[in-house]
Amino acid sequence: MRVLQFWARSAVMLLALSGAAHADVTVSQSNDPSAAVSASASVDSRLSRLLGVERTAYTTISPDRLEKIITPPTAVVRKQNGYPDPKTIEYNSEFLSDLPVATGGAQWSCLAEAVYFESRGEPVKGQFGVAEVILNRVDSGRFPDTVCGVVNQGAHLRGGCQFSFACDGAPETIHNTIAFRRAGKIARLLLDGAPREVTDGATYFHTRWVHPSWSHRFTHTATVGAHMFYRLPSRVAAK
């Protein structure tokens, strides 16, 4: 990159010098026309050699690298809460650690807690997958139309809860603050409209160690970490 910048600056300087040389020669043509031609040819020759070297340097760069060099950087637009517009997501801890601590209202809290209690030990991508299932349910028309409604559906019924942590009898206490902050950031991103790319529209999931009867009737969409994701068959979903 520095070499290219050097040659580019050199080329511009020589172009300027070339113009100046021609101007000086023009003034002195009445004295020695042959000297003017010789000086002009010399400048043109040096400039041609320089541009040839620059052209050779460009040919050693891959097209992808050259595209990155000539493309201006895209400004990151951040909202008032410090989060970028969630156009693309990187499913790793480094991406999440660069984001500020997330906050939100009741729906954010319900989603963050569900991600934490259901999948805090999973890879980051798997935690996104659990959050996607909850939001896919909100949008499906077959489940409650709020995040808290989906997370707590059936929690008051014996064996009727949809998410085990909501009715396992254990207090919902956050012991791992780092994991909860990560879950909160995932919840914030998805509630802000981040693309749901992990589960391909799944509305159900289970761990690898159980084999619920419904899993044989549903369409398997993804497996991430210890979780397997499913959605209703297309015909059933359409009804």
mmCIF file of C-alpha atoms in Angstrom:
data_model
loop_
_atom_site.group_PDB
_atom_site.id
_atom_site.type_symbol
_atom_site.label_atom_id
_atom_site.label_comp_id
_atom_site.label_asym_id
_atom_site.label_seq_id
_atom_site.Cartn_x
_atom_site.Cartn_y
_atom_site.Cartn_z
ATOM 1 C CA MET A 1 0.000 0.000 0.000
ATOM 2 C CA ARG A 2 2.801 2.429 0.900
ATOM 3 C CA VAL A 3 4.616 1.591 -2.322
ATOM 4 C CA LEU A 4 1.493 2.346 -4.342
ATOM 5 C CA GLN A 5 0.945 5.618 -2.526
ATOM 6 C CA PHE A 6 4.571 6.572 -3.190
ATOM 7 C CA TRP A 7 4.289 5.861 -6.913
ATOM 8 C CA ALA A 8 0.940 7.615 -7.133
ATOM 9 C CA ARG A 9 2.376 10.739 -5.488
ATOM 10 C CA SER A 10 5.455 10.539 -7.697
ATOM 11 C CA ALA A 11 3.304 10.311 -10.802
ATOM 12 C CA VAL A 12 1.313 13.389 -9.798
ATOM 13 C CA MET A 13 4.516 15.327 -9.076
ATOM 14 C CA LEU A 14 6.022 14.349 -12.403
ATOM 15 C CA LEU A 15 2.854 15.323 -14.227
ATOM 16 C CA ALA A 16 3.090 18.723 -12.578
ATOM 17 C CA LEU A 17 6.776 18.982 -13.396
ATOM 18 C CA SER A 18 6.056 17.917 -16.940
ATOM 19 C CA GLY A 19 3.583 20.745 -17.315
ATOM 20 C CA ALA A 20 6.067 23.187 -15.830
ATOM 21 C CA ALA A 21 8.833 21.916 -18.091
ATOM 22 C CA HIS A 22 6.685 22.412 -21.169
ATOM 23 C CA ALA A 23 5.850 25.942 -19.986
ATOM 24 C CA ASP A 24 9.515 26.785 -19.452
ATOM 25 C CA VAL A 25 10.456 25.336 -22.827
ATOM 26 C CA THR A 26 7.778 27.350 -24.574
ATOM 27 C CA VAL A 27 9.276 30.583 -23.278
ATOM 28 C CA SER A 28 12.738 29.636 -24.561
ATOM 29 C CA GLN A 29 11.720 28.232 -27.952
ATOM 30 C CA SER A 30 12.783 31.397 -29.774
ATOM 31 C CA ASN A 31 16.319 30.913 -28.432
ATOM 32 C CA ASP A 32 16.835 27.152 -28.989
ATOM 33 C CA PRO A 33 13.986 25.108 -30.486
ATOM 34 C CA SER A 34 16.051 21.896 -30.521
ATOM 35 C CA ALA A 35 16.675 22.150 -26.779
ATOM 36 C CA ALA A 36 12.954 22.517 -26.197
ATOM 37 C CA VAL A 37 12.200 19.324 -28.094
ATOM 38 C CA SER A 38 14.970 17.456 -26.298
ATOM 39 C CA ALA A 39 13.778 18.576 -22.838
ATOM 40 C CA SER A 40 10.189 17.647 -23.639
ATOM 41 C CA ALA A 41 11.186 14.203 -24.878
ATOM 42 C CA SER A 42 13.278 13.592 -21.771
ATOM 43 C CA VAL A 43 10.402 14.463 -19.424
ATOM 44 C CA ASP A 44 7.972 12.323 -21.428
ATOM 45 C CA SER A 45 10.401 9.406 -21.327
ATOM 46 C CA ARG A 46 10.876 9.582 -17.550
ATOM 47 C CA LEU A 47 7.153 9.930 -16.991
ATOM 48 C CA SER A 48 6.428 6.906 -19.190
ATOM 49 C CA ARG A 49 8.947 4.792 -17.263
ATOM 50 C CA LEU A 50 7.428 5.883 -13.939
ATOM 51 C CA LEU A 51 3.882 5.101 -15.043
ATOM 52 C CA GLY A 52 5.097 1.740 -16.309
ATOM 53 C CA VAL A 53 6.510 0.895 -12.884
ATOM 54 C CA GLU A 54 3.251 2.003 -11.236
ATOM 55 C CA ARG A 55 1.205 -0.136 -13.643
ATOM 56 C CA THR A 56 3.402 -3.146 -12.858
ATOM 57 C CA ALA A 57 2.926 -2.602 -9.121
ATOM 58 C CA TYR A 58 -0.870 -2.587 -9.539
ATOM 59 C CA THR A 59 -0.799 -5.897 -11.413
ATOM 60 C CA THR A 60 0.708 -7.626 -8.367
ATOM 61 C CA ILE A 61 -2.386 -6.849 -6.254
ATOM 62 C CA SER A 62 -5.331 -9.251 -6.236
ATOM 63 C CA PRO A 63 -8.662 -7.861 -7.513
ATOM 64 C CA ASP A 64 -10.238 -8.247 -4.049
ATOM 65 C CA ARG A 65 -7.393 -6.345 -2.389
ATOM 66 C CA LEU A 66 -7.514 -3.616 -5.037
ATOM 67 C CA GLU A 67 -11.271 -3.257 -4.506
ATOM 68 C CA LYS A 68 -10.709 -2.728 -0.784
ATOM 69 C CA ILE A 69 -8.006 -0.137 -1.456
ATOM 70 C CA ILE A 70 -10.109 1.998 -3.778
ATOM 71 C CA THR A 71 -13.417 1.622 -1.888
ATOM 72 C CA PRO A 72 -13.928 4.334 0.756
ATOM 73 C CA PRO A 73 -14.769 3.042 4.250
ATOM 74 C CA THR A 74 -18.444 2.887 5.200
ATOM 75 C CA ALA A 75 -19.368 5.018 8.147
ATOM 76 C CA VAL A 76 -20.927 3.081 11.027
ATOM 77 C CA VAL A 77 -24.193 4.699 12.025
ATOM 78 C CA ARG A 78 -24.834 4.338 15.721
ATOM 79 C CA LYS A 79 -28.091 4.878 17.513
ATOM 80 C CA GLN A 80 -28.617 6.759 20.748
ATOM 81 C CA ASN A 81 -28.002 3.581 22.745
ATOM 82 C CA GLY A 82 -24.571 3.215 21.125
ATOM 83 C CA TYR A 83 -25.532 0.202 19.006
ATOM 84 C CA PRO A 84 -24.907 0.119 15.258
ATOM 85 C CA ASP A 85 -27.792 -0.492 12.897
ATOM 86 C CA PRO A 86 -27.830 -4.311 12.908
ATOM 87 C CA LYS A 87 -27.332 -4.948 9.191
ATOM 88 C CA THR A 88 -24.830 -7.736 9.706
ATOM 89 C CA ILE A 89 -23.997 -9.874 12.706
ATOM 90 C CA GLU A 90 -20.779 -11.621 13.654
ATOM 91 C CA TYR A 91 -21.458 -14.682 15.774
ATOM 92 C CA ASN A 92 -18.513 -14.434 18.140
ATOM 93 C CA SER A 93 -17.664 -13.055 21.568
ATOM 94 C CA GLU A 94 -15.312 -10.410 20.167
ATOM 95 C CA PHE A 95 -18.128 -8.798 18.181
ATOM 96 C CA LEU A 96 -20.374 -8.687 21.257
ATOM 97 C CA SER A 97 -17.653 -7.452 23.606
ATOM 98 C CA ASP A 98 -17.202 -4.336 21.472
ATOM 99 C CA LEU A 99 -20.840 -3.336 22.052
ATOM 100 C CA PRO A 100 -21.927 -1.268 25.049
ATOM 101 C CA VAL A 101 -23.937 -2.879 27.843
ATOM 102 C CA ALA A 102 -27.499 -3.408 26.606
ATOM 103 C CA THR A 103 -30.600 -2.109 28.287
ATOM 104 C CA GLY A 104 -34.309 -2.232 27.536
ATOM 105 C CA GLY A 105 -37.826 -2.660 28.799
ATOM 106 C CA ALA A 106 -39.851 -5.694 29.814
ATOM 107 C CA GLN A 107 -39.686 -7.438 26.431
ATOM 108 C CA TRP A 108 -35.918 -7.051 26.322
ATOM 109 C CA SER A 109 -35.631 -8.429 29.859
ATOM 110 C CA CYS A 110 -37.761 -11.478 29.022
ATOM 111 C CA LEU A 111 -35.691 -12.240 25.918
ATOM 112 C CA ALA A 112 -32.344 -11.706 27.654
ATOM 113 C CA GLU A 113 -33.359 -13.971 30.548
ATOM 114 C CA ALA A 114 -34.580 -16.690 28.197
ATOM 115 C CA VAL A 115 -31.296 -16.633 26.263
ATOM 116 C CA TYR A 116 -29.338 -16.696 29.522
ATOM 117 C CA PHE A 117 -31.223 -19.507 31.251
ATOM 118 C CA GLU A 118 -31.769 -21.655 28.155
ATOM 119 C CA SER A 119 -28.411 -21.311 26.392
ATOM 120 C CA ARG A 120 -25.717 -19.415 28.302
ATOM 121 C CA GLY A 121 -23.353 -22.394 27.966
ATOM 122 C CA GLU A 122 -23.837 -22.608 24.210
ATOM 123 C CA PRO A 123 -21.729 -21.006 21.468
ATOM 124 C CA VAL A 124 -22.694 -17.425 20.652
ATOM 125 C CA LYS A 125 -24.383 -18.566 17.455
ATOM 126 C CA GLY A 126 -26.492 -21.037 19.413
ATOM 127 C CA GLN A 127 -27.601 -18.300 21.789
ATOM 128 C CA PHE A 128 -28.710 -16.232 18.808
ATOM 129 C CA GLY A 129 -30.619 -19.303 17.650
ATOM 130 C CA VAL A 130 -32.621 -19.545 20.883
ATOM 131 C CA ALA A 131 -33.484 -15.843 20.677
ATOM 132 C CA GLU A 132 -34.569 -16.321 17.064
ATOM 133 C CA VAL A 133 -36.973 -19.112 18.037
ATOM 134 C CA ILE A 134 -38.683 -16.837 20.545
ATOM 135 C CA LEU A 135 -39.047 -13.970 18.077
ATOM 136 C CA ASN A 136 -40.179 -16.337 15.322
ATOM 137 C CA ARG A 137 -42.929 -17.494 17.657
ATOM 138 C CA VAL A 138 -43.969 -13.900 18.326
ATOM 139 C CA ASP A 139 -44.363 -13.394 14.565
ATOM 140 C CA SER A 140 -45.999 -16.735 13.750
ATOM 141 C CA GLY A 141 -49.595 -16.119 14.867
ATOM 142 C CA ARG A 142 -49.608 -19.526 16.622
ATOM 143 C CA PHE A 143 -48.147 -18.243 19.874
ATOM 144 C CA PRO A 144 -48.544 -15.143 22.049
ATOM 145 C CA ASP A 145 -47.668 -11.938 20.236
ATOM 146 C CA THR A 146 -45.164 -10.587 22.778
ATOM 147 C CA VAL A 147 -41.770 -11.847 23.876
ATOM 148 C CA CYS A 148 -42.832 -12.147 27.511
ATOM 149 C CA GLY A 149 -46.006 -13.939 26.469
ATOM 150 C CA VAL A 150 -44.012 -16.498 24.464
ATOM 151 C CA VAL A 151 -41.399 -17.051 27.174
ATOM 152 C CA ASN A 152 -43.969 -17.509 29.943
ATOM 153 C CA GLN A 153 -46.560 -19.446 27.938
ATOM 154 C CA GLY A 154 -47.924 -22.301 30.054
ATOM 155 C CA ALA A 155 -45.668 -21.474 32.990
ATOM 156 C CA HIS A 156 -48.621 -21.678 35.385
ATOM 157 C CA LEU A 157 -49.575 -25.178 34.153
ATOM 158 C CA ARG A 158 -47.997 -28.354 35.418
ATOM 159 C CA GLY A 159 -45.788 -29.612 32.607
ATOM 160 C CA GLY A 160 -47.216 -27.049 30.222
ATOM 161 C CA CYS A 161 -44.398 -24.532 29.995
ATOM 162 C CA GLN A 162 -42.608 -24.019 26.705
ATOM 163 C CA PHE A 163 -39.247 -23.089 28.216
ATOM 164 C CA SER A 164 -38.056 -25.206 31.114
ATOM 165 C CA PHE A 165 -36.526 -22.415 33.189
ATOM 166 C CA ALA A 166 -39.936 -20.724 33.438
ATOM 167 C CA CYS A 167 -41.457 -23.576 35.442
ATOM 168 C CA ASP A 168 -38.617 -25.651 36.897
ATOM 169 C CA GLY A 169 -39.241 -24.306 40.376
ATOM 170 C CA ALA A 170 -35.758 -22.853 40.712
ATOM 171 C CA PRO A 171 -35.354 -19.141 41.423
ATOM 172 C CA GLU A 172 -34.368 -17.148 38.345
ATOM 173 C CA THR A 173 -31.183 -15.714 39.780
ATOM 174 C CA ILE A 174 -28.412 -14.331 37.559
ATOM 175 C CA HIS A 175 -25.129 -15.745 38.852
ATOM 176 C CA ASN A 176 -22.942 -15.157 35.790
ATOM 177 C CA THR A 177 -23.080 -11.443 35.023
ATOM 178 C CA ILE A 178 -20.748 -11.733 32.013
ATOM 179 C CA ALA A 179 -22.998 -14.342 30.404
ATOM 180 C CA PHE A 180 -26.078 -12.260 31.143
ATOM 181 C CA ARG A 181 -24.545 -9.158 29.581
ATOM 182 C CA ARG A 182 -23.830 -11.205 26.474
ATOM 183 C CA ALA A 183 -27.413 -12.469 26.426
ATOM 184 C CA GLY A 184 -28.645 -8.903 26.840
ATOM 185 C CA LYS A 185 -26.643 -7.731 23.832
ATOM 186 C CA ILE A 186 -28.009 -10.581 21.714
ATOM 187 C CA ALA A 187 -31.540 -9.671 22.792
ATOM 188 C CA ARG A 188 -30.938 -6.003 21.994
ATOM 189 C CA LEU A 189 -29.582 -6.727 18.512
ATOM 190 C CA LEU A 190 -32.455 -8.986 17.517
ATOM 191 C CA LEU A 191 -35.134 -6.721 18.951
ATOM 192 C CA ASP A 192 -33.557 -3.877 16.979
ATOM 193 C CA GLY A 193 -34.057 -5.842 13.759
ATOM 194 C CA ALA A 194 -30.902 -7.875 13.243
ATOM 195 C CA PRO A 195 -31.346 -10.551 10.547
ATOM 196 C CA ARG A 196 -32.394 -13.994 11.783
ATOM 197 C CA GLU A 197 -30.005 -16.214 9.877
ATOM 198 C CA VAL A 198 -29.189 -19.041 12.277
ATOM 199 C CA THR A 199 -32.299 -21.230 12.429
ATOM 200 C CA ASP A 200 -34.072 -20.700 9.091
ATOM 201 C CA GLY A 201 -37.392 -19.762 10.671
ATOM 202 C CA ALA A 202 -37.399 -22.333 13.489
ATOM 203 C CA THR A 203 -40.047 -22.118 16.193
ATOM 204 C CA TYR A 204 -38.928 -25.152 18.246
ATOM 205 C CA PHE A 205 -35.688 -26.555 19.598
ATOM 206 C CA HIS A 206 -34.453 -29.295 21.907
ATOM 207 C CA THR A 207 -31.102 -30.567 23.133
ATOM 208 C CA ARG A 208 -29.288 -33.488 21.530
ATOM 209 C CA TRP A 209 -29.914 -35.634 24.607
ATOM 210 C CA VAL A 210 -33.691 -35.788 24.300
ATOM 211 C CA HIS A 211 -35.868 -37.074 21.455
ATOM 212 C CA PRO A 212 -39.365 -35.577 21.658
ATOM 213 C CA SER A 213 -42.001 -37.255 19.506
ATOM 214 C CA TRP A 214 -42.824 -34.045 17.654
ATOM 215 C CA SER A 215 -39.284 -33.774 16.303
ATOM 216 C CA HIS A 216 -39.996 -36.561 13.777
ATOM 217 C CA ARG A 217 -42.938 -34.669 12.343
ATOM 218 C CA PHE A 218 -41.302 -31.256 12.087
ATOM 219 C CA THR A 219 -38.706 -29.947 9.649
ATOM 220 C CA HIS A 220 -35.183 -29.905 11.042
ATOM 221 C CA THR A 221 -33.594 -26.560 10.089
ATOM 222 C CA ALA A 222 -30.285 -26.346 11.968
ATOM 223 C CA THR A 223 -28.071 -27.815 14.648
ATOM 224 C CA VAL A 224 -25.869 -25.458 16.639
ATOM 225 C CA GLY A 225 -23.938 -26.657 19.672
ATOM 226 C CA ALA A 226 -26.184 -28.852 21.791
ATOM 227 C CA HIS A 227 -29.438 -27.583 20.280
ATOM 228 C CA MET A 228 -31.411 -28.852 17.300
ATOM 229 C CA PHE A 229 -33.882 -26.447 15.689
ATOM 230 C CA TYR A 230 -37.169 -27.180 13.914
ATOM 231 C CA ARG A 231 -40.130 -25.518 12.262
ATOM 232 C CA LEU A 232 -43.556 -26.803 11.329
ATOM 233 C CA PRO A 233 -43.846 -28.519 7.938
ATOM 234 C CA SER A 234 -44.797 -26.028 5.224
ATOM 235 C CA ARG A 235 -48.328 -27.424 4.767
ATOM 236 C CA VAL A 236 -49.142 -27.261 8.464
ATOM 237 C CA ALA A 237 -47.632 -23.802 8.818
ATOM 238 C CA ALA A 238 -49.699 -22.521 5.890
ATOM 239 C CA LYS A 239 -52.935 -23.654 7.548
#
